[in-house]
CSV table of C-alpha atoms in Angstrom, one decimal:
chain,number,residue,atom,x,y,z
Y,73,UNK,CA,26.7,-9.3,6.4
Y,74,UNK,CA,25.7,-11.9,3.8
Y,75,UNK,CA,22.1,-11.9,2.7
Y,76,UNK,CA,19.8,-14.5,4.2
Y,77,UNK,CA,17.0,-16.1,2.0
Y,78,UNK,CA,14.8,-17.0,5.0
Y,79,UNK,CA,13.7,-15.5,8.3
Y,80,UNK,CA,15.9,-16.4,11.2
Y,81,UNK,CA,14.8,-19.6,12.9
Y,82,UNK,CA,13.0,-19.1,16.2
Y,83,UNK,CA,12.5,-15.4,15.6
Y,84,UNK,CA,9.1,-14.3,16.9
Y,85,UNK,CA,6.9,-13.0,14.0
Y,86,UNK,CA,4.4,-10.4,15.3
Y,87,UNK,CA,4.7,-8.1,12.4
Y,88,UNK,CA,1.2,-6.6,12.4
Y,89,UNK,CA,2.4,-3.0,12.3
Y,90,UNK,CA,5.0,-2.3,9.7
Y,91,UNK,CA,6.7,1.1,9.3
Y,92,UNK,CA,8.1,1.9,5.9
Y,93,UNK,CA,11.1,4.2,6.4
Y,94,UNK,CA,14.0,5.7,4.4
Y,95,UNK,CA,16.8,8.0,5.2
Y,96,UNK,CA,16.5,9.7,1.8
Y,97,UNK,CA,13.5,10.7,-0.2
Y,98,UNK,CA,12.8,9.5,-3.7
Y,99,UNK,CA,13.5,5.8,-3.1
Y,100,UNK,CA,9.9,4.7,-4.0
Y,101,UNK,CA,8.8,4.2,-0.4
Y,102,UNK,CA,5.1,4.9,-1.1
Y,103,UNK,CA,5.1,2.6,-4.1
Y,104,UNK,CA,6.6,-0.1,-1.9
Y,105,UNK,CA,3.8,0.5,0.6
Y,106,UNK,CA,1.2,0.0,-2.0
Y,107,UNK,CA,2.9,-3.1,-3.4
Y,108,UNK,CA,3.2,-4.7,0.0
Y,109,UNK,CA,-0.4,-3.8,0.8
Y,110,UNK,CA,-1.5,-5.5,-2.4
Y,111,UNK,CA,0.7,-8.5,-1.6
Y,112,UNK,CA,-1.0,-8.9,1.7
Y,113,UNK,CA,-4.5,-8.2,0.2
Y,114,UNK,CA,-3.9,-10.9,-2.5
Y,115,UNK,CA,-3.2,-13.3,0.3
Y,116,UNK,CA,-6.5,-12.6,1.9
Y,117,UNK,CA,-5.3,-10.2,4.6
Y,118,UNK,CA,-7.2,-7.1,5.4
Y,119,UNK,CA,-4.7,-4.2,5.2
Y,120,UNK,CA,-4.6,-0.6,6.2
Y,121,UNK,CA,-2.1,1.9,4.9
Y,122,UNK,CA,-1.6,5.0,7.0
Y,123,UNK,CA,0.2,7.9,5.3
Y,124,UNK,CA,2.1,10.3,7.5
Y,125,UNK,CA,3.8,12.6,5.1
Y,126,UNK,CA,1.7,15.7,5.8
Y,127,UNK,CA,1.6,18.1,2.9
Y,128,UNK,CA,2.9,15.6,0.4
Y,129,UNK,CA,-0.1,13.3,0.0
Y,130,UNK,CA,0.3,10.7,-2.7
Y,131,UNK,CA,-1.4,7.5,-1.7
Y,132,UNK,CA,-4.8,8.8,-2.7
Y,133,UNK,CA,-3.7,8.9,-6.3
Y,134,UNK,CA,-1.9,5.6,-6.1
Y,135,UNK,CA,-4.9,3.8,-4.6
Y,136,UNK,CA,-7.4,5.3,-6.9
Y,137,UNK,CA,-9.3,7.2,-4.2
Y,138,UNK,CA,-8.3,10.8,-4.8
Y,139,UNK,CA,-11.7,11.9,-5.9
Y,140,UNK,CA,-13.4,10.4,-2.9
Y,141,UNK,CA,-11.2,11.7,0.0
Y,142,UNK,CA,-13.2,13.8,2.4
Y,143,UNK,CA,-11.4,13.2,5.7
Y,144,UNK,CA,-7.7,12.5,6.3
Y,145,UNK,CA,-5.2,11.7,9.1
Y,146,UNK,CA,-5.2,15.3,10.2
Y,147,UNK,CA,-9.0,15.3,10.6
Y,148,UNK,CA,-8.8,12.1,12.5
Y,149,UNK,CA,-6.0,13.2,14.9
Y,150,UNK,CA,-7.7,16.6,15.5
Y,151,UNK,CA,-11.0,15.0,16.3
Y,152,UNK,CA,-13.0,16.2,13.2
Y,153,UNK,CA,-14.1,12.8,12.1
Y,154,UNK,CA,-14.4,9.2,13.3
Y,155,UNK,CA,-12.1,6.4,12.2
Y,156,UNK,CA,-14.8,4.9,10.0
Y,157,UNK,CA,-15.0,8.1,8.0
Y,158,UNK,CA,-11.2,8.4,7.5
Y,159,UNK,CA,-10.7,4.8,6.4
Y,160,UNK,CA,-11.2,4.4,2.7
Y,161,UNK,CA,-11.3,1.2,0.6
Y,162,UNK,CA,-9.2,1.1,-2.5
Y,163,UNK,CA,-10.7,-0.1,-5.8
Y,164,UNK,CA,-7.4,-1.9,-6.4
Y,165,UNK,CA,-8.5,-4.6,-4.0
Y,166,UNK,CA,-11.4,-5.0,-1.6
Y,167,UNK,CA,-8.9,-5.9,1.2
Y,168,UNK,CA,-6.8,-2.8,0.7
Y,169,UNK,CA,-7.7,0.3,2.8
Y,170,UNK,CA,-6.0,3.6,3.6
Y,171,UNK,CA,-6.0,6.7,5.8
Y,172,UNK,CA,-4.3,9.4,3.7
Y,173,UNK,CA,-2.0,12.2,4.8
Y,174,UNK,CA,-3.4,15.7,5.5
Y,175,UNK,CA,-2.8,18.4,3.0
Y,176,UNK,CA,-1.7,20.5,5.9
Y,177,UNK,CA,-1.7,20.3,9.7
Y,178,UNK,CA,-2.6,23.1,12.1
Y,179,UNK,CA,-0.2,21.6,14.7
Y,180,UNK,CA,2.5,18.9,14.7
Y,181,UNK,CA,1.3,15.4,15.2
Y,182,UNK,CA,1.4,14.3,18.8
Y,183,UNK,CA,3.2,11.0,19.4
Y,184,UNK,CA,0.8,9.9,22.1
Y,185,UNK,CA,-2.2,10.5,19.8
Y,186,UNK,CA,-0.5,8.5,17.0
Y,187,UNK,CA,0.3,5.7,19.3
Y,188,UNK,CA,-3.3,5.5,20.6
Y,189,UNK,CA,-4.6,5.5,17.0
Y,190,UNK,CA,-2.3,2.7,15.8
Y,191,UNK,CA,-3.0,0.6,19.0
Y,192,UNK,CA,-6.7,1.1,18.5
Y,193,UNK,CA,-6.5,-0.1,14.9
Y,194,UNK,CA,-4.5,-3.2,15.5
Y,195,UNK,CA,-7.5,-5.4,16.2
Y,196,UNK,CA,-9.4,-4.4,13.1
Y,197,UNK,CA,-6.8,-5.2,10.4
Y,198,UNK,CA,-4.4,-8.1,9.7
Y,199,UNK,CA,-1.6,-5.6,8.8
Y,200,UNK,CA,-1.0,-1.9,9.3
Y,201,UNK,CA,1.6,-0.4,7.0
Y,202,UNK,CA,2.8,3.1,8.0
Y,203,UNK,CA,4.1,5.2,5.1
Y,204,UNK,CA,6.6,7.4,6.9
Y,205,UNK,CA,8.1,10.6,5.6
Y,206,UNK,CA,11.8,10.4,4.6
Y,207,UNK,CA,14.3,11.5,7.2
Y,208,UNK,CA,15.5,10.5,10.6
Y,209,UNK,CA,13.6,12.5,13.1
Y,210,UNK,CA,9.8,12.2,13.0
Y,211,UNK,CA,9.9,8.8,11.2
Y,212,UNK,CA,12.2,7.3,13.8
Y,213,UNK,CA,10.1,8.6,16.7
Y,214,UNK,CA,6.8,7.3,15.3
Y,215,UNK,CA,8.4,4.0,14.3
Y,216,UNK,CA,9.9,3.5,17.8
Y,217,UNK,CA,6.6,3.9,19.6
Y,218,UNK,CA,4.2,2.2,17.3
Y,219,UNK,CA,5.7,-0.4,15.0
Y,220,UNK,CA,6.5,-4.0,15.4
Y,221,UNK,CA,9.0,-3.9,12.5
Y,222,UNK,CA,10.7,-1.2,10.4
Y,223,UNK,CA,11.4,-1.7,6.8
Y,224,UNK,CA,14.3,0.4,5.5
Y,225,UNK,CA,13.8,1.2,1.8
Y,226,UNK,CA,16.9,1.9,-0.3
Y,227,UNK,CA,18.0,1.9,-3.9
Y,228,UNK,CA,21.5,0.6,-4.9
Y,229,UNK,CA,22.7,4.2,-5.1
Y,230,UNK,CA,25.5,4.8,-2.6
Y,231,UNK,CA,23.9,7.9,-1.2
Y,232,UNK,CA,20.7,6.0,-0.5
Y,233,UNK,CA,22.6,3.1,1.1
Y,234,UNK,CA,24.5,5.5,3.4
Y,235,UNK,CA,21.3,7.2,4.4
Y,236,UNK,CA,19.6,3.8,5.0
Y,237,UNK,CA,22.5,3.0,7.3
Y,238,UNK,CA,21.8,6.2,9.2
Y,239,UNK,CA,18.2,5.2,9.6
Y,240,UNK,CA,19.2,1.8,11.0
Y,241,UNK,CA,21.6,3.5,13.4
Y,242,UNK,CA,19.1,6.0,14.5
Y,243,UNK,CA,16.5,3.4,15.3
Y,244,UNK,CA,19.0,1.3,17.2
Y,245,UNK,CA,20.1,4.3,19.3
Y,246,UNK,CA,16.4,4.5,20.3
Y,247,UNK,CA,16.5,0.9,21.3
Y,248,UNK,CA,14.6,-0.3,18.3
Y,249,UNK,CA,16.4,-3.2,16.6
Y,250,UNK,CA,13.7,-4.9,14.6
Y,251,UNK,CA,14.5,-3.5,11.1
Y,252,UNK,CA,14.8,-5.2,7.7
Y,253,UNK,CA,15.9,-4.1,4.3
Y,254,UNK,CA,14.0,-3.7,1.0
Y,255,UNK,CA,16.1,-2.9,-2.0
Y,256,UNK,CA,14.1,-1.1,-4.7
Y,257,UNK,CA,14.6,-0.2,-8.3
Y,258,UNK,CA,17.2,-2.9,-9.1
Y,259,UNK,CA,17.9,-2.9,-12.8
Y,260,UNK,CA,17.6,-6.1,-14.8
Y,261,UNK,CA,21.2,-5.9,-15.9
Y,262,UNK,CA,22.3,-5.9,-12.3
Y,263,UNK,CA,20.1,-9.0,-11.7
Y,264,UNK,CA,21.7,-10.8,-14.7
Y,265,UNK,CA,25.2,-10.4,-13.5
Y,266,UNK,CA,26.9,-10.9,-10.1
Y,267,UNK,CA,23.7,-10.1,-8.2
Y,268,UNK,CA,24.6,-11.6,-4.9
Y,269,UNK,CA,27.9,-9.7,-4.7
Y,270,UNK,CA,26.1,-6.4,-5.6
Y,271,UNK,CA,23.3,-7.0,-3.1
Y,272,UNK,CA,25.8,-7.9,-0.4
Y,273,UNK,CA,27.4,-4.5,-0.8
Y,274,UNK,CA,24.1,-2.8,-0.2
Y,275,UNK,CA,23.2,-5.1,2.8
Y,276,UNK,CA,26.6,-4.5,4.4
Y,277,UNK,CA,26.3,-0.8,3.8
Y,278,UNK,CA,22.9,-0.5,5.5
Y,279,UNK,CA,23.5,-3.1,8.2
Y,280,UNK,CA,20.1,-4.7,8.0
Y,281,UNK,CA,18.9,-8.2,7.0
Y,282,UNK,CA,17.5,-8.3,3.5
Y,283,UNK,CA,13.7,-9.0,3.2
Y,284,UNK,CA,13.1,-8.4,-0.5
Y,285,UNK,CA,14.4,-7.0,-3.8
Y,286,UNK,CA,12.1,-5.1,-6.2
Y,287,UNK,CA,12.9,-4.5,-9.8
Y,288,UNK,CA,13.2,-1.2,-11.7
Y,289,UNK,CA,10.1,-1.1,-14.0
Y,290,UNK,CA,8.9,2.1,-15.5
Y,291,UNK,CA,5.3,1.0,-15.7
Y,292,UNK,CA,5.0,0.4,-11.9
Y,293,UNK,CA,5.0,4.1,-10.8
Y,294,UNK,CA,3.3,5.1,-14.0
Y,295,UNK,CA,0.3,2.8,-13.4
Y,296,UNK,CA,0.1,3.3,-9.7
Y,297,UNK,CA,0.3,7.1,-10.0
Y,298,UNK,CA,-3.0,6.9,-11.9
Y,299,UNK,CA,-4.6,4.4,-9.5
Y,300,UNK,CA,-4.3,1.6,-12.0
Y,301,UNK,CA,-3.8,-2.1,-11.0
Y,302,UNK,CA,-0.8,-4.1,-12.1
Y,303,UNK,CA,-1.4,-7.4,-13.9
Y,304,UNK,CA,-1.9,-10.3,-11.5
Y,305,UNK,CA,1.3,-12.0,-12.7
Y,306,UNK,CA,3.5,-8.9,-12.5
Y,307,UNK,CA,6.9,-9.8,-11.0
Y,308,UNK,CA,6.5,-7.0,-8.4
Y,309,UNK,CA,3.3,-8.5,-7.1
Y,310,UNK,CA,4.9,-11.9,-6.9
Y,311,UNK,CA,7.7,-10.4,-4.9
Y,312,UNK,CA,5.3,-8.5,-2.7
Y,313,UNK,CA,3.4,-11.7,-1.9
Y,314,UNK,CA,6.7,-13.5,-1.1
Y,315,UNK,CA,7.7,-10.6,1.3
Y,316,UNK,CA,4.2,-10.8,2.9
Y,317,UNK,CA,4.8,-14.5,3.6
Y,318,UNK,CA,8.3,-13.8,5.0
Y,319,UNK,CA,6.8,-11.2,7.3
Y,320,UNK,CA,4.5,-13.9,8.6
Y,321,UNK,CA,7.5,-16.1,9.5
Y,322,UNK,CA,7.2,-18.5,6.6
Y,323,UNK,CA,10.2,-20.0,4.9
Y,324,UNK,CA,10.3,-18.4,1.5
Y,325,UNK,CA,13.4,-18.2,-0.7
Y,326,UNK,CA,14.3,-14.7,-1.9
Y,327,UNK,CA,12.3,-14.0,-5.1
Y,328,UNK,CA,13.9,-12.2,-8.0
Y,329,UNK,CA,12.1,-10.9,-11.0
């Protein structure tokens, strides 16, 4: 499966709800959610990130809102607050908002409640980005009933690629075929050499069309973990804006750092 630098012609683009998934943890999924959210926000889109990884909250730190969180997704789903109280604006950008994951849940999330919530939020934001927990079960179920498109995040590591392929296969077994691939933490030396050959191996391994490639850069997780903005000309932000445009169906060549 050779990589394609544009969206397929004639493919309907209704990617308002994006589910960020991965088969394996530790691939930088939440970082990618924040980067894509910033990419959309910088293009003038009003964006909402919803974090589903109960007990492993991280977006509050990355978005600079940790000291202001009062209500979370658990409070919202269990009826202890309204949507307006759970949605928080990030100081990273006025267009970037989030509902963060609960520290704990008294009961498992009900799929029908999540679906009602996501459907109710569609008309209020230009893009919803769902930060799903790693793994095949809960993530695949939520993605299948709420999302317009799944993004499968992998690193070039063979274990991550294999687990990304399992996620693609799991989604397809559920009848959900609209998935795309994001390759994260690609080292500069890999980009300098036979990059297309190397990326083809990842794409073929996962079995999903490539949407974007993000570089390995130590300062990205370091700054975001402290709620600090990246410089406006940072390569990761340029890539994120290109991915945002591709999600909207625009013809945009694949951007490399």
